[in-house]
CSV table of C-alpha atoms in Angstrom, one decimal:
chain,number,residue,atom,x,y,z
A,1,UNK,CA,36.4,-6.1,6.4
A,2,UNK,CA,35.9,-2.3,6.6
A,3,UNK,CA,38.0,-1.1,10.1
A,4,UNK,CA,37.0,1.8,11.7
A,5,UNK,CA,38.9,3.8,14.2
A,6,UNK,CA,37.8,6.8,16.3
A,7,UNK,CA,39.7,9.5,17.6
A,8,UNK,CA,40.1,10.6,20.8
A,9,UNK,CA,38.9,7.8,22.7
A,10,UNK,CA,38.3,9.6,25.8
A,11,UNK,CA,37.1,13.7,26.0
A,12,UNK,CA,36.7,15.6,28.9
A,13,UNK,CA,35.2,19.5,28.5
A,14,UNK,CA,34.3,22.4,30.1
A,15,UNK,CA,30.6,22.7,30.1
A,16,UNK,CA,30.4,25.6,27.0
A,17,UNK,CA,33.7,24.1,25.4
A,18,UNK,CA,33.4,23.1,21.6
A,19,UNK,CA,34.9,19.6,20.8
A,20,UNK,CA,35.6,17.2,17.6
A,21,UNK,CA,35.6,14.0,17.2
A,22,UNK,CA,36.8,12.2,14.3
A,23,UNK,CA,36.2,9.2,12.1
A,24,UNK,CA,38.8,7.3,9.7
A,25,UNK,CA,37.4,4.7,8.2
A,26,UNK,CA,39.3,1.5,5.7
A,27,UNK,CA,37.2,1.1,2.5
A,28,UNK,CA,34.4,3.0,0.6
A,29,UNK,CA,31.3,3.3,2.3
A,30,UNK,CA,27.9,4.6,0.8
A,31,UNK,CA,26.5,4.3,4.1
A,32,UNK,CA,27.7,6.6,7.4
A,33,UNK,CA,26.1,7.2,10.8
A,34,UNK,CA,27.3,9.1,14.2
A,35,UNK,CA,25.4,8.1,17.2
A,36,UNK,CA,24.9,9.1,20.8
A,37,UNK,CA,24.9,6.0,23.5
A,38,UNK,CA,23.2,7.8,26.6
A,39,UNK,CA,23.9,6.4,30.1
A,40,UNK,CA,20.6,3.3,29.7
A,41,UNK,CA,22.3,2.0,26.6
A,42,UNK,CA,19.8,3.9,24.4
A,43,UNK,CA,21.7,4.5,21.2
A,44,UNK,CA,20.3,7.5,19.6
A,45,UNK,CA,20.7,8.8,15.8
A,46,UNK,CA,22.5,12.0,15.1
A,47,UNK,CA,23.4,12.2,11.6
A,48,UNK,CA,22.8,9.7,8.8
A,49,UNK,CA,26.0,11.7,6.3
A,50,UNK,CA,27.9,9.3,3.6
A,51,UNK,CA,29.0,12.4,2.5
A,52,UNK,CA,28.6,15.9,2.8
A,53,UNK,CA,27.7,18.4,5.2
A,54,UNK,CA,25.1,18.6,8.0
A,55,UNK,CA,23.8,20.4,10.8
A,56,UNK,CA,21.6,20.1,13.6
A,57,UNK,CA,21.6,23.0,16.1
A,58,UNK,CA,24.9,22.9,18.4
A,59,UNK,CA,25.7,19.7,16.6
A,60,UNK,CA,27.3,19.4,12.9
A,61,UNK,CA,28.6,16.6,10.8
A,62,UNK,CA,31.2,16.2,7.9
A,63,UNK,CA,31.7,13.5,5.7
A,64,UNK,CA,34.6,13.4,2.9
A,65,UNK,CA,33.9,10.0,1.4
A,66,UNK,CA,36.9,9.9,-0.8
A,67,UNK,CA,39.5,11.1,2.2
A,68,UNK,CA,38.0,8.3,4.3
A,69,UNK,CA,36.5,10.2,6.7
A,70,UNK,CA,34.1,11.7,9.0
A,71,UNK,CA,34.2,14.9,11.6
A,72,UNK,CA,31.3,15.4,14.3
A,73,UNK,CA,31.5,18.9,15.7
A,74,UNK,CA,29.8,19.7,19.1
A,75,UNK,CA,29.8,23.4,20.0
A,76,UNK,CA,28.6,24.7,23.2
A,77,UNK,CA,28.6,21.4,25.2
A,78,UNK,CA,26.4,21.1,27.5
A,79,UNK,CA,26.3,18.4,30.5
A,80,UNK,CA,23.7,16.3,28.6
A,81,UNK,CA,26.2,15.7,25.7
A,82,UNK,CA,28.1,13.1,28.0
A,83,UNK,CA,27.8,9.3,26.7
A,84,UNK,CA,29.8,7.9,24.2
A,85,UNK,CA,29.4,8.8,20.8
A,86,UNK,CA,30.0,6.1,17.6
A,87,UNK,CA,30.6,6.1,14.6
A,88,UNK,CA,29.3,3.5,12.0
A,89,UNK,CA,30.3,2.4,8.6
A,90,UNK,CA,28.7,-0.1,5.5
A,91,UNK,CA,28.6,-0.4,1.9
A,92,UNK,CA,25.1,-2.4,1.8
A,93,UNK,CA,26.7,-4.3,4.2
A,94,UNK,CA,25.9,-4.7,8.2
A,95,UNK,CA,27.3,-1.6,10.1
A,96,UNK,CA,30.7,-1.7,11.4
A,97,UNK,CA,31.0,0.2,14.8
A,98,UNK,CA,33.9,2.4,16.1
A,99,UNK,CA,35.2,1.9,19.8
A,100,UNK,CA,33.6,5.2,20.5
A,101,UNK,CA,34.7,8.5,21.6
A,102,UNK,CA,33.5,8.8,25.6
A,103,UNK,CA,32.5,12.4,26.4
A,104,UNK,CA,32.3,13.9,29.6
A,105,UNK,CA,31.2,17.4,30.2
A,106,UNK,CA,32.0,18.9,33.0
A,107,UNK,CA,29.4,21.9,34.7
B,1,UNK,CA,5.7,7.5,14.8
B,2,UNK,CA,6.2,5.1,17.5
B,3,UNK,CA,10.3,3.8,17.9
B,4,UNK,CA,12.1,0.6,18.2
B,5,UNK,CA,10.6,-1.0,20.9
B,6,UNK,CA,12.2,-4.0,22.7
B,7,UNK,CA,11.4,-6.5,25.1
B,8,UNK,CA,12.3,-7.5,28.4
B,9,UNK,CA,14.4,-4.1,29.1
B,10,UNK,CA,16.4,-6.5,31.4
B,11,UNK,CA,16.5,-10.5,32.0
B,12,UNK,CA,19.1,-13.1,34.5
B,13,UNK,CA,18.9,-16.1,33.5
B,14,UNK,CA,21.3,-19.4,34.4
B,15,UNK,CA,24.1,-20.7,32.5
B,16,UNK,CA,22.7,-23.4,30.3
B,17,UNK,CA,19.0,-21.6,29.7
B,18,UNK,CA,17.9,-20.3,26.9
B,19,UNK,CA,16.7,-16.6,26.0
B,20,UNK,CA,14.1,-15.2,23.5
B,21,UNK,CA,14.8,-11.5,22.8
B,22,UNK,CA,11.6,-9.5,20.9
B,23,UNK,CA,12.2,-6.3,18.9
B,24,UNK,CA,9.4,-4.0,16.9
B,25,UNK,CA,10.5,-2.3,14.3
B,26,UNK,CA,9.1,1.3,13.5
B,27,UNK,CA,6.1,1.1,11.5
B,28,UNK,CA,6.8,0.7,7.7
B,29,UNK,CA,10.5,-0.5,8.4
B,30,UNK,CA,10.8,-4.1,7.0
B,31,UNK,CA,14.7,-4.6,7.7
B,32,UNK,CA,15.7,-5.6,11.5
B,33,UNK,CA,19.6,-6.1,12.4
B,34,UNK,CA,20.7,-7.3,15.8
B,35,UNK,CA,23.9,-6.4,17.4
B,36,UNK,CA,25.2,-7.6,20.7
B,37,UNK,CA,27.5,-4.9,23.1
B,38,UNK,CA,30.3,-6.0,25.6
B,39,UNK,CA,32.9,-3.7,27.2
B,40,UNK,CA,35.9,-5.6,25.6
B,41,UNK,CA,33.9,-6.6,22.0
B,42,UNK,CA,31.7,-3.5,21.8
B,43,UNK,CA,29.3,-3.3,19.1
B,44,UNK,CA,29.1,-6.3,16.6
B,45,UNK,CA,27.0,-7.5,14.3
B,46,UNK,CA,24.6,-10.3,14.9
B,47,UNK,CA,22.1,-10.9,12.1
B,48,UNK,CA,19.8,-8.8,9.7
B,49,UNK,CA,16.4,-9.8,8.3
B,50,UNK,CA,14.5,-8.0,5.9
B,51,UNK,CA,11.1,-9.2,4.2
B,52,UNK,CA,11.2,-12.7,6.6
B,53,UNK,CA,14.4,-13.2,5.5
B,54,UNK,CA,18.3,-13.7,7.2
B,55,UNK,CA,20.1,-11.0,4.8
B,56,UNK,CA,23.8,-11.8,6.6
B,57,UNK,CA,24.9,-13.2,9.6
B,58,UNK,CA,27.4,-11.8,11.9
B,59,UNK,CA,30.6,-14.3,13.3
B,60,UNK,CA,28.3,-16.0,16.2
B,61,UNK,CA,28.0,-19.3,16.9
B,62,UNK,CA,24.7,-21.1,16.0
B,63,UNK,CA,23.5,-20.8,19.4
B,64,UNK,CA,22.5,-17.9,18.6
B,65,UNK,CA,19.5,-17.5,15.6
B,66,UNK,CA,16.9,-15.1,14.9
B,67,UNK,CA,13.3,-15.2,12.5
B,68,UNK,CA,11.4,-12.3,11.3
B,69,UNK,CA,7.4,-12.4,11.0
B,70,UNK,CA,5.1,-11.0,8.6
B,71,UNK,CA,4.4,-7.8,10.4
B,72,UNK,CA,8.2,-7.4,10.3
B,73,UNK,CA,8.6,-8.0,14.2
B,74,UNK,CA,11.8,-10.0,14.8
B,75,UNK,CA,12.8,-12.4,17.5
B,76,UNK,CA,16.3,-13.7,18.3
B,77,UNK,CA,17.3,-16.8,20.5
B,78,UNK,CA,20.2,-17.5,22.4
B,79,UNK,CA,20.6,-21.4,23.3
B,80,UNK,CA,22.3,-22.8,25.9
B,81,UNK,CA,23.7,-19.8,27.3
B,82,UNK,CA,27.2,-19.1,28.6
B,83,UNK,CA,28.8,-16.6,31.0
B,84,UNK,CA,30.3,-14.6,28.1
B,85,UNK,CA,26.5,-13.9,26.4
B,86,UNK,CA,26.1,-11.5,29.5
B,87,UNK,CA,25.2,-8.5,27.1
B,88,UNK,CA,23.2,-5.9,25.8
B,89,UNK,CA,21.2,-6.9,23.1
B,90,UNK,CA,20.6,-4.0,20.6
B,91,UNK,CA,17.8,-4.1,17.5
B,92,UNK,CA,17.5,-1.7,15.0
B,93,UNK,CA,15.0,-1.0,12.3
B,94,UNK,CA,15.7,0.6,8.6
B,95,UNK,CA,13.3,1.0,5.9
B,96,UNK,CA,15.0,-1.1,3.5
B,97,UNK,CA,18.1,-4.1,3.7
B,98,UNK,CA,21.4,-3.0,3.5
B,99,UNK,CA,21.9,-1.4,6.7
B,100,UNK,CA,21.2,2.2,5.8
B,101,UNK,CA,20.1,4.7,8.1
B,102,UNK,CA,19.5,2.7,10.8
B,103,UNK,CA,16.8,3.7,13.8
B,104,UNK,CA,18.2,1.7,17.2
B,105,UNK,CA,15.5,0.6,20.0
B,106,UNK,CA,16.6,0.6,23.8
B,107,UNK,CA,18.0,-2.6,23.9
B,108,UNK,CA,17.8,-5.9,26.4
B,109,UNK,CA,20.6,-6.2,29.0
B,110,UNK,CA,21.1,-10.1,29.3
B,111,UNK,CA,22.5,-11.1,32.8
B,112,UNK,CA,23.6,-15.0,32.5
B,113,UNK,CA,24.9,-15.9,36.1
């Protein structure tokens, strides 16, 4: 099956410090998601990006689909950013899940 | 548009019990996909359903089973329940089967004591 493998597992940053997180993943995928796990468990979406390019406000996502991975880039972290943030692969299959990056922001 | 909603938030139950888990999908999603999160396992793959129908099945033992109803609301079941089911139980809806763009609901954190 597809392996996915997150880099680094563990961030800590300055609150106001930018940060990226990477994503290598095995085999093709036509489908790619980053999410946000706050501190209840909720898993919340960030980017839906099987390829391509996309931004929302501090956040911004990169996919290169035929390099095998992906690139989520916080600027301007702010203490509300901390949780751990996934990444998850498929190819009209279930969604294979990273480890996780943990993020902690520090005020 | 109303989320994922799931219910209990939280349940203890005994070793040997069983569990029902409940999960509503965002209106207009038909697909519903389960996945169970431990500290050492993380995030895996439990089941999917889409139109009433198990798509795929994650690599659980049959203790564990779902359905999906007409009104695309899904329930899973845990039978006879062991130490290492302690959990949170995550559902997430999608407008169609495959997995794609995926919309996650607050989950159920499963004590089993």
């Amino acid at each position: 099956g597809i392996q996915v493998e997150q880099s680094p597992p563990d961030l800590i940053l300055q609150e106001g410090a930018n940060s990226t997180l990477r994503c290598n993943f095995s085999d093709s995928v036509n489908n790619l998601q980053w999410f946000h796990q706050n501190p209840w468990g909720q898993l919340i979406n960030l980017f839906y990006i099987p390829s391509g390019t996309k931004q929302n406000g501090r956040l911004s996502a990169t996919t290169v689909a035929t390099e095998r991975y992906s690139l989520l880039y916080i600027s301007s972290s702010q203490t509300t950013d901390s949780g751990v943030y996934f990444c998850a692969v498929g190819g009209n299959t279930p969604l294979v899940f990273g480890k996780g990056t943990r993020l902690s922001v520090i005020a | 548009k109303a989320g994922v909603t799931q219910t209990p938030r939280y349940l203890i139950k005994t070793r040997g019990q069983q569990v029902t888990l409940s999960c509503s999908p965002i209106s207009g999603h038909r697909s519903v996909s389960w996945y169970q999160q431990t500290p050492g396992q993380g995030l895996q793959f439990l089941f999917e359903y889409f139109s009433e129908t198990q798509r795929n099945k994650g690599n659980f033992p049959g203790r564990f089973s779902g359905r999906q109803f007409s009104n695309s609301r899904s329930e899973m079941n845990v039978s006879t329940l062991e130490l290492g089911d302690s959990a949170l139980y995550l559902c997430a809806s999608s407008l169609e089967a495959g997995g794609f763009e995926q919309y996650f609901g607050p989950g159920t954190r499963l004590t089993v004591t």
